[in-house]
Amino acid sequence: MKDAGDFDDVIAFAWDGPAGAVAEAARLLLLDSLGCMIAGLGHATPRRFADALALTMPGAIRLPGCGAGLAEAGAAAVLASAMCWDEANEGLARAHGRPGLAVAPLCIAALAAGRVSLRAAHDAFALGYEIAARAGEIWRIRPGMHVDGSWHALGAAAAAARLAGGDAAEVARAVRLAACQIPFALYAPIAAGLDGRNSYPAHAVLLGAMAAAAARAGMDAPANGLAEARRIALLHEAPAVSAPAGEWLIEQAYIKPFAGVRHAHYAAAAALELRATIADRLADVAAVRLETYAEALRYAANRAPMRAIQAQFSLSWAVAAALMQGDLGPAAYTDVALADPALRRLEALVELAEDTALTKAEQRGARLIVTLADGETHHASIGAMAGDPGQALNAEAVLAKCQRFAGPVIGEAQMARLAALILAEDGAVPRRFFGAA
């Protein structure tokens, strides 16, 4: 029986990258990831992170809004942290996480360094994503843990080795090396309202880059490392199950239409549906009940959030913000929003309950019931929604999201230029990737 973590067949399958519609979906996913990175750099802490890393990783890459230049690995680490800052980046439901979170930043940093072609970056992104996606299926975290920064390192290792010009054997060694060092991280910072969680993806980037360098030097590790780590760290004894080679998981990824944990998107969509009817009567709302699946309640039941990261993982905040603002974007998590008494009143009214039918069917969705002071009730139910399999965001929607989130940071013209570059199948990469053409 093949060891969990023996990805040789997946590497062979994904080596030349996808074609046709799958390739287009992969490019859109990379573009959305880039938009999230740039949007994250609009916040002060990721920029300070860049300055701090520049002390030990100085280089020529200038990230938007950052004063100090960074080496490629440092730039990728900062981009990974920025990518999840607004909690608006991609994910894969079957992996229960974001396979591109440590892969996309390495590819963008390599482009910014002028070291690889656009096609090479696309191929490395797809390869790394397929490895990370399957690692996510295998590495099922325990309560109290957080996925970011763990199995992502295997995808980062594959992408870094491929970007370095390694062959399939070198990529496989890099993945094996990362698998023997795979960590797990805690959910604790989110519950405490602390943003240290946003450094987890940077750890995965750097672990992947180091594993790729070790593989290039000829180092190796056994193929059963991930299976051993799974047994020792997660206490799983049952055999791991993951998608076989030949199935493009990158095609199944979701792109978020909103900012905030994906589990809260269904609640937000239901709130927006109701808002069309009750927008002028929000002051009359007397009760709100949200029914959703168990996993959403487990990861996103934060109440009365005081910090942005708590609100990003709060079902009740998503409902209140969507009702108040008519959206669930970065503006939902600003200090102004967090101090809004009307928004806080609505959040406090939200009752959270499990929809056991959704849980049993392993389906995502939400039902929202709003009761007004006069007893009038309104309800909305959301099942599959934008971003889910079969309802992928199209290019127009992704471009609009990038402009909405990242345009304020670098300007709409620059965002449009970068979008055109990333969506091209191949072509010249400008010497100043983030700067003017």
Short mmCIF file of C-alpha atoms in Angstrom, two decimals:
data_model
loop_
_atom_site.label_atom_id
_atom_site.label_comp_id
_atom_site.label_asym_id
_atom_site.label_seq_id
_atom_site.Cartn_x
_atom_site.Cartn_y
_atom_site.Cartn_z
CA MET A 1 0.00 0.00 0.00
CA LYS A 2 1.31 3.46 -0.86
CA ASP A 3 2.34 5.60 2.11
CA ALA A 4 0.31 8.70 2.86
CA GLY A 5 2.65 11.41 1.71
CA ASP A 6 4.10 9.51 -1.25
CA PHE A 7 3.20 12.03 -3.92
CA ASP A 8 5.29 10.73 -6.82
CA ASP A 9 2.23 9.93 -8.94
CA VAL A 10 0.68 13.32 -8.25
CA ILE A 11 3.93 15.05 -9.20
CA ALA A 12 4.03 13.12 -12.47
CA PHE A 13 0.40 13.91 -13.20
CA ALA A 14 0.63 17.64 -12.44
CA TRP A 15 4.13 18.26 -13.80
CA ASP A 16 3.17 19.97 -17.06
CA GLY A 17 0.32 21.92 -15.51
CA PRO A 18 -3.36 21.85 -16.42
CA ALA A 19 -4.80 22.83 -19.79
CA GLY A 20 -7.99 24.39 -21.07
CA ALA A 21 -10.65 25.33 -18.54
CA VAL A 22 -8.64 23.97 -15.60
CA ALA A 23 -5.67 26.16 -16.55
CA GLU A 24 -7.97 29.19 -16.76
CA ALA A 25 -9.37 28.39 -13.32
CA ALA A 26 -5.83 28.09 -11.93
CA ARG A 27 -4.84 31.47 -13.34
CA LEU A 28 -7.95 33.07 -11.83
CA LEU A 29 -7.07 31.51 -8.49
CA LEU A 30 -3.54 32.91 -8.66
CA LEU A 31 -4.91 36.33 -9.59
CA ASP A 32 -7.35 36.29 -6.68
CA SER A 33 -4.48 35.29 -4.39
CA LEU A 34 -2.39 38.20 -5.65
CA GLY A 35 -5.28 40.60 -5.10
CA CYS A 36 -5.59 39.38 -1.52
CA MET A 37 -1.84 39.81 -0.97
CA ILE A 38 -1.91 43.41 -2.18
CA ALA A 39 -5.04 44.18 -0.16
CA GLY A 40 -3.29 42.79 2.93
CA LEU A 41 -0.37 45.14 2.34
CA GLY A 42 -2.80 48.00 2.79
CA HIS A 43 -2.64 47.27 6.53
CA ALA A 44 0.19 48.57 8.70
CA THR A 45 1.23 45.34 10.44
CA PRO A 46 2.15 43.35 7.28
CA ARG A 47 4.25 46.33 6.18
CA ARG A 48 6.00 46.37 9.56
CA PHE A 49 6.53 42.63 9.16
CA ALA A 50 8.30 43.35 5.86
CA ASP A 51 10.56 45.90 7.54
CA ALA A 52 11.38 43.44 10.33
CA LEU A 53 12.23 40.62 7.92
CA ALA A 54 14.38 42.96 5.84
CA LEU A 55 16.86 43.08 8.72
CA THR A 56 17.85 39.46 8.06
CA MET A 57 16.47 38.95 4.55
CA PRO A 58 17.39 42.15 2.69
CA GLY A 59 17.03 42.19 -1.07
CA ALA A 60 15.82 43.99 -4.15
CA ILE A 61 12.09 43.15 -4.11
CA ARG A 62 9.96 46.15 -3.17
CA LEU A 63 6.46 45.19 -2.09
CA PRO A 64 3.66 47.76 -2.41
CA GLY A 65 3.71 50.20 0.50
CA CYS A 66 6.84 48.68 2.04
CA GLY A 67 9.95 50.79 2.52
CA ALA A 68 12.60 48.09 2.79
CA GLY A 69 13.64 45.74 0.01
CA LEU A 70 13.42 42.00 0.60
CA ALA A 71 15.06 38.83 -0.64
CA GLU A 72 12.75 36.46 -2.48
CA ALA A 73 12.05 34.18 0.50
CA GLY A 74 11.35 37.13 2.75
CA ALA A 75 9.04 38.69 0.19
CA ALA A 76 7.13 35.40 -0.13
CA ALA A 77 6.78 35.16 3.65
CA VAL A 78 5.34 38.69 3.87
CA LEU A 79 3.00 38.05 0.93
CA ALA A 80 1.72 34.89 2.62
CA SER A 81 0.93 36.81 5.78
CA ALA A 82 -0.73 39.61 3.80
CA MET A 83 -2.72 37.15 1.69
CA CYS A 84 -4.83 36.02 4.64
CA TRP A 85 -4.99 39.39 6.44
CA ASP A 86 -8.53 40.19 5.29
CA GLU A 87 -9.50 36.49 5.37
CA ALA A 88 -10.62 36.81 1.76
CA ASN A 89 -8.35 34.25 0.09
CA GLU A 90 -9.15 30.94 -1.57
CA GLY A 91 -9.85 27.56 -0.08
CA LEU A 92 -10.72 23.95 -0.82
CA ALA A 93 -13.53 22.41 1.20
CA ARG A 94 -12.25 18.84 0.96
CA ALA A 95 -8.85 19.97 2.30
CA HIS A 96 -10.49 22.03 5.05
CA GLY A 97 -8.06 24.83 4.38
CA ARG A 98 -6.30 26.96 1.79
CA PRO A 99 -3.82 24.96 -0.34
CA GLY A 100 -2.63 28.07 -2.19
CA LEU A 101 -1.79 30.06 0.95
CA ALA A 102 1.92 29.21 0.98
CA VAL A 103 2.21 28.30 -2.70
CA ALA A 104 0.96 31.46 -4.44
CA PRO A 105 3.31 33.81 -2.53
CA LEU A 106 6.37 31.83 -3.62
CA CYS A 107 5.26 32.05 -7.24
CA ILE A 108 4.55 35.78 -7.06
CA ALA A 109 7.85 36.46 -5.29
CA ALA A 110 9.73 34.53 -7.98
CA LEU A 111 8.02 36.64 -10.64
CA ALA A 112 8.83 39.82 -8.72
CA ALA A 113 12.47 38.73 -8.57
CA GLY A 114 12.47 38.26 -12.34
CA ARG A 115 13.78 34.73 -11.86
CA VAL A 116 11.12 32.69 -13.67
CA SER A 117 8.82 32.95 -16.66
CA LEU A 118 5.08 33.40 -16.29
CA ARG A 119 4.49 29.87 -17.54
CA ALA A 120 6.96 28.48 -14.99
CA ALA A 121 5.13 30.31 -12.21
CA HIS A 122 1.78 28.95 -13.40
CA ASP A 123 3.10 25.39 -13.54
CA ALA A 124 4.71 25.65 -10.10
CA PHE A 125 1.49 27.06 -8.65
CA ALA A 126 -0.63 24.22 -10.02
CA LEU A 127 1.86 21.57 -8.90
CA GLY A 128 2.20 23.00 -5.40
CA TYR A 129 -1.56 23.36 -5.10
CA GLU A 130 -2.19 19.72 -5.99
CA ILE A 131 0.34 18.52 -3.40
CA ALA A 132 -0.97 20.84 -0.69
CA ALA A 133 -4.59 19.97 -1.43
CA ARG A 134 -3.96 16.27 -0.91
CA ALA A 135 -1.86 16.94 2.17
CA GLY A 136 -4.84 18.85 3.54
CA GLU A 137 -7.09 15.85 3.00
CA ILE A 138 -4.62 13.63 4.83
CA TRP A 139 -3.76 16.02 7.67
CA ARG A 140 -7.10 16.43 9.46
CA ILE A 141 -6.51 18.63 12.48
CA ARG A 142 -7.81 18.03 15.98
CA PRO A 143 -10.01 20.45 17.98
CA GLY A 144 -8.04 23.46 19.14
CA MET A 145 -5.67 23.36 16.18
CA HIS A 146 -5.63 25.65 13.16
CA VAL A 147 -4.81 24.45 9.66
CA ASP A 148 -2.78 27.43 8.43
CA GLY A 149 0.94 26.90 8.36
CA SER A 150 0.84 23.10 8.63
CA TRP A 151 0.32 20.90 5.57
CA HIS A 152 0.72 23.99 3.37
CA ALA A 153 4.49 23.51 3.69
CA LEU A 154 4.35 20.42 1.47
CA GLY A 155 2.84 22.45 -1.36
CA ALA A 156 5.33 25.23 -0.73
CA ALA A 157 8.19 22.74 -0.93
CA ALA A 158 6.94 21.38 -4.25
CA ALA A 159 6.49 24.85 -5.73
CA ALA A 160 9.85 26.11 -4.45
CA ALA A 161 11.69 23.10 -5.85
CA ARG A 162 9.98 23.46 -9.21
CA LEU A 163 10.68 27.20 -9.32
CA ALA A 164 14.35 26.42 -8.65
CA GLY A 165 14.44 24.26 -11.76
CA GLY A 166 14.36 20.94 -9.94
CA ASP A 167 13.23 17.79 -11.66
CA ALA A 168 10.44 15.51 -10.43
CA ALA A 169 12.80 13.55 -8.18
CA GLU A 170 14.02 16.76 -6.52
CA VAL A 171 10.46 17.97 -6.00
CA ALA A 172 9.56 14.64 -4.39
CA ARG A 173 12.55 14.89 -2.04
CA ALA A 174 11.53 18.41 -1.05
CA VAL A 175 8.00 17.26 -0.24
CA ARG A 176 9.30 14.33 1.82
CA LEU A 177 11.61 16.65 3.76
CA ALA A 178 8.79 19.07 4.54
CA ALA A 179 6.52 16.21 5.58
CA CYS A 180 8.99 15.15 8.28
CA GLN A 181 8.94 18.65 9.78
CA ILE A 182 5.27 19.45 9.44
CA PRO A 183 4.00 21.43 12.44
CA PHE A 184 0.54 22.17 13.68
CA ALA A 185 -0.62 25.55 14.89
CA LEU A 186 -3.21 26.62 17.46
CA TYR A 187 -6.52 28.40 17.01
CA ALA A 188 -5.79 30.21 20.29
CA PRO A 189 -4.67 33.57 18.80
CA ILE A 190 -7.96 33.97 16.94
CA ALA A 191 -10.02 33.28 20.06
CA ALA A 192 -7.87 35.80 21.93
CA GLY A 193 -8.21 38.42 19.21
CA LEU A 194 -4.51 38.36 18.40
CA ASP A 195 -3.18 38.46 14.84
CA GLY A 196 -0.26 36.05 15.30
CA ARG A 197 -2.27 33.53 13.28
CA ASN A 198 -1.42 35.59 10.22
CA SER A 199 2.24 34.63 10.61
CA TYR A 200 1.49 30.91 10.26
CA PRO A 201 1.50 30.91 6.43
CA ALA A 202 4.88 32.67 6.44
CA HIS A 203 6.27 29.77 8.48
CA ALA A 204 4.98 27.33 5.85
CA VAL A 205 6.56 29.37 3.04
CA LEU A 206 9.96 29.37 4.72
CA LEU A 207 9.78 25.68 5.67
CA GLY A 208 8.92 24.85 2.07
CA ALA A 209 11.76 26.99 0.74
CA MET A 210 14.24 25.35 3.12
CA ALA A 211 13.02 21.87 2.23
CA ALA A 212 13.48 22.69 -1.46
CA ALA A 213 17.01 23.92 -0.83
CA ALA A 214 17.83 20.80 1.17
CA ALA A 215 16.49 18.62 -1.63
CA ARG A 216 18.60 20.53 -4.14
CA ALA A 217 21.63 19.79 -1.97
CA GLY A 218 20.80 16.08 -2.13
CA MET A 219 19.17 15.59 1.26
CA ASP A 220 16.22 13.23 1.55
CA ALA A 221 13.66 11.79 3.98
CA PRO A 222 11.41 8.70 4.01
CA ALA A 223 8.08 8.71 2.22
CA ASN A 224 6.17 7.72 5.36
CA GLY A 225 6.96 10.98 7.17
CA LEU A 226 3.50 12.47 6.72
CA ALA A 227 1.84 9.24 7.84
CA GLU A 228 4.06 9.15 10.95
CA ALA A 229 3.38 12.81 11.70
CA ARG A 230 -0.32 12.19 11.27
CA ARG A 231 -0.22 9.30 13.74
CA ILE A 232 2.01 10.98 16.33
CA ALA A 233 0.66 14.54 16.25
CA LEU A 234 -2.99 13.96 15.35
CA LEU A 235 -3.43 10.47 16.83
CA HIS A 236 -5.09 9.21 13.65
CA GLU A 237 -4.79 5.45 13.26
CA ALA A 238 -7.17 4.92 10.34
CA PRO A 239 -5.59 4.97 6.88
CA ALA A 240 -5.53 8.37 5.24
CA VAL A 241 -7.63 8.99 2.15
CA SER A 242 -6.80 11.52 -0.54
CA ALA A 243 -7.71 12.18 -4.15
CA PRO A 244 -5.86 10.03 -6.68
CA ALA A 245 -3.55 11.43 -9.30
CA GLY A 246 -5.51 12.38 -12.39
CA GLU A 247 -8.03 14.57 -10.58
CA TRP A 248 -7.35 18.31 -10.66
CA LEU A 249 -8.27 19.58 -7.20
CA ILE A 250 -7.35 23.13 -8.18
CA GLU A 251 -10.49 23.09 -10.32
CA GLN A 252 -12.55 22.46 -7.18
CA ALA A 253 -11.12 25.38 -5.21
CA TYR A 254 -13.41 28.18 -4.17
CA ILE A 255 -12.74 31.87 -4.55
CA LYS A 256 -14.43 33.91 -1.85
CA PRO A 257 -16.83 36.66 -2.86
CA PHE A 258 -16.59 38.06 0.69
CA ALA A 259 -13.92 38.74 3.29
CA GLY A 260 -14.19 36.48 6.32
CA VAL A 261 -13.99 32.77 7.06
CA ARG A 262 -15.75 30.72 4.38
CA HIS A 263 -18.03 29.15 6.99
CA ALA A 264 -19.59 32.59 7.51
CA HIS A 265 -20.24 33.25 3.82
CA TYR A 266 -23.51 31.35 3.82
CA ALA A 267 -24.78 33.35 6.78
CA ALA A 268 -23.68 36.60 5.13
CA ALA A 269 -25.40 35.66 1.86
CA ALA A 270 -28.62 34.94 3.74
CA ALA A 271 -28.34 38.28 5.53
CA LEU A 272 -27.84 40.13 2.25
CA GLU A 273 -30.91 38.43 0.81
CA LEU A 274 -33.00 39.61 3.77
CA ARG A 275 -31.48 43.08 3.71
CA ALA A 276 -33.19 43.75 0.39
CA THR A 277 -36.48 43.66 2.30
CA ILE A 278 -35.65 45.04 5.74
CA ALA A 279 -32.78 47.51 5.15
CA ASP A 280 -34.88 50.43 6.36
CA ARG A 281 -36.13 48.55 9.44
CA LEU A 282 -32.88 47.33 11.02
CA ALA A 283 -33.54 49.43 14.12
CA ASP A 284 -36.72 47.39 14.60
CA VAL A 285 -34.97 44.01 14.58
CA ALA A 286 -35.81 42.22 17.82
CA ALA A 287 -34.37 38.74 17.28
CA VAL A 288 -32.08 36.94 14.83
CA ARG A 289 -31.57 33.18 14.60
CA LEU A 290 -28.89 31.56 12.45
CA GLU A 291 -29.02 27.83 11.78
CA THR A 292 -25.97 26.29 10.14
CA TYR A 293 -23.74 23.21 10.08
CA ALA A 294 -21.63 22.03 13.02
CA GLU A 295 -18.20 22.79 11.59
CA ALA A 296 -19.16 26.43 11.07
CA LEU A 297 -20.20 26.65 14.72
CA ARG A 298 -16.97 24.99 15.82
CA TYR A 299 -14.67 27.41 14.00
CA ALA A 300 -16.68 30.62 13.77
CA ALA A 301 -18.81 31.01 16.89
CA ASN A 302 -16.85 33.99 18.27
CA ARG A 303 -19.22 36.43 19.96
CA ALA A 304 -18.88 40.18 20.62
CA PRO A 305 -15.56 40.37 18.73
CA MET A 306 -13.22 43.13 19.84
CA ARG A 307 -10.52 42.67 17.18
CA ALA A 308 -10.62 42.23 13.42
CA ILE A 309 -9.42 38.63 13.44
CA GLN A 310 -12.13 37.63 15.92
CA ALA A 311 -14.76 39.28 13.72
CA GLN A 312 -13.42 37.51 10.63
CA PHE A 313 -14.18 34.21 12.38
CA SER A 314 -17.59 35.22 13.73
CA LEU A 315 -20.87 34.03 12.25
CA SER A 316 -22.84 36.53 14.28
CA TRP A 317 -20.64 39.41 13.15
CA ALA A 318 -20.96 38.34 9.51
CA VAL A 319 -24.75 38.44 9.81
CA ALA A 320 -24.77 41.83 11.53
CA ALA A 321 -22.21 43.42 9.21
CA ALA A 322 -23.94 42.17 6.08
CA LEU A 323 -27.28 43.48 7.32
CA MET A 324 -25.81 46.86 8.26
CA GLN A 325 -23.33 47.44 5.44
CA GLY A 326 -24.90 45.55 2.56
CA ASP A 327 -21.61 43.70 2.08
CA LEU A 328 -19.01 41.63 3.91
CA GLY A 329 -15.73 43.16 2.84
CA PRO A 330 -12.67 44.59 4.58
CA ALA A 331 -14.82 47.48 5.82
CA ALA A 332 -16.61 45.04 8.13
CA TYR A 333 -13.45 44.64 10.23
CA THR A 334 -12.21 48.20 10.67
CA ASP A 335 -11.99 49.92 14.04
CA VAL A 336 -14.92 52.09 12.94
CA ALA A 337 -17.10 49.05 12.27
CA LEU A 338 -16.05 47.34 15.49
CA ALA A 339 -17.08 50.44 17.44
CA ASP A 340 -20.45 50.90 15.71
CA PRO A 341 -23.16 50.57 18.41
CA ALA A 342 -25.89 49.70 15.91
CA LEU A 343 -23.80 46.90 14.44
CA ARG A 344 -22.96 45.62 17.91
CA ARG A 345 -26.62 45.64 18.88
CA LEU A 346 -27.46 43.42 15.92
CA GLU A 347 -24.56 41.06 16.59
CA ALA A 348 -25.69 40.59 20.19
CA LEU A 349 -29.17 39.59 18.98
CA VAL A 350 -27.93 36.70 16.82
CA GLU A 351 -28.72 33.27 18.21
CA LEU A 352 -26.56 30.46 16.81
CA ALA A 353 -27.99 26.97 16.34
CA GLU A 354 -26.97 23.79 14.54
CA ASP A 355 -28.86 22.57 11.51
CA THR A 356 -28.39 18.87 12.12
CA ALA A 357 -29.64 18.00 8.65
CA LEU A 358 -26.81 19.98 7.06
CA THR A 359 -24.28 18.45 9.47
CA LYS A 360 -25.48 14.92 8.81
CA ALA A 361 -25.42 15.42 5.05
CA GLU A 362 -21.97 17.05 5.27
CA GLN A 363 -23.35 20.03 3.39
CA ARG A 364 -22.63 23.72 3.86
CA GLY A 365 -25.42 26.25 4.11
CA ALA A 366 -27.36 28.52 6.44
CA ARG A 367 -30.89 29.55 7.35
CA LEU A 368 -31.46 33.01 8.82
CA ILE A 369 -34.65 34.12 10.59
CA VAL A 370 -35.11 37.78 11.53
CA THR A 371 -37.98 38.87 13.77
CA LEU A 372 -39.02 42.52 13.95
CA ALA A 373 -40.42 44.29 16.99
CA ASP A 374 -44.00 43.97 15.70
CA GLY A 375 -43.62 40.18 15.41
CA GLU A 376 -43.16 40.16 11.63
CA THR A 377 -40.61 37.53 10.55
CA HIS A 378 -38.38 37.20 7.51
CA HIS A 379 -36.25 34.22 6.60
CA ALA A 380 -33.73 33.20 3.96
CA SER A 381 -31.95 29.92 3.25
CA ILE A 382 -28.66 29.56 1.40
CA GLY A 383 -27.24 26.30 0.11
CA ALA A 384 -24.56 26.24 -2.56
CA MET A 385 -23.40 29.76 -3.32
CA ALA A 386 -20.89 31.72 -5.38
CA GLY A 387 -17.49 30.11 -5.11
CA ASP A 388 -18.78 26.59 -4.45
CA PRO A 389 -18.21 23.79 -6.98
CA GLY A 390 -20.42 24.42 -10.00
CA GLN A 391 -20.77 28.10 -9.08
CA ALA A 392 -17.24 29.33 -9.60
CA LEU A 393 -16.61 33.05 -9.80
CA ASN A 394 -15.93 34.07 -13.39
CA ALA A 395 -13.12 36.32 -14.57
CA GLU A 396 -15.27 39.44 -14.40
CA ALA A 397 -16.17 38.76 -10.77
CA VAL A 398 -12.57 38.04 -9.77
CA LEU A 399 -11.31 41.17 -11.52
CA ALA A 400 -13.97 43.23 -9.76
CA LYS A 401 -12.98 41.76 -6.40
CA CYS A 402 -9.29 42.53 -7.01
CA GLN A 403 -10.11 46.12 -7.89
CA ARG A 404 -12.40 46.46 -4.88
CA PHE A 405 -9.88 45.03 -2.40
CA ALA A 406 -6.45 45.81 -3.91
CA GLY A 407 -7.22 48.83 -6.10
CA PRO A 408 -7.17 51.22 -3.12
CA VAL A 409 -3.62 50.04 -2.29
CA ILE A 410 -1.88 50.25 -5.68
CA GLY A 411 -4.42 52.01 -7.89
CA GLU A 412 -6.86 50.56 -10.38
CA ALA A 413 -4.53 50.93 -13.37
CA GLN A 414 -1.75 48.98 -11.68
CA MET A 415 -4.16 46.27 -10.55
CA ALA A 416 -5.51 45.98 -14.08
CA ARG A 417 -1.95 45.65 -15.43
CA LEU A 418 -1.11 42.88 -12.97
CA ALA A 419 -4.38 41.10 -13.70
CA ALA A 420 -3.69 41.07 -17.42
CA LEU A 421 -0.22 39.69 -16.75
CA ILE A 422 -1.35 36.87 -14.45
CA LEU A 423 -4.22 35.83 -16.72
CA ALA A 424 -1.98 35.53 -19.77
CA GLU A 425 -0.85 32.01 -20.65
CA ASP A 426 2.72 33.24 -21.02
CA GLY A 427 4.60 36.37 -21.86
CA ALA A 428 7.30 38.74 -20.71
CA VAL A 429 7.43 39.62 -17.02
CA PRO A 430 8.22 43.30 -16.39
CA ARG A 431 11.48 44.02 -14.61
CA ARG A 432 9.57 45.90 -11.93
CA PHE A 433 6.73 43.48 -11.30
CA PHE A 434 4.81 45.62 -8.80
CA GLY A 435 5.94 48.94 -10.28
CA ALA A 436 5.04 50.78 -13.43
CA ALA A 437 5.49 48.83 -16.65
#
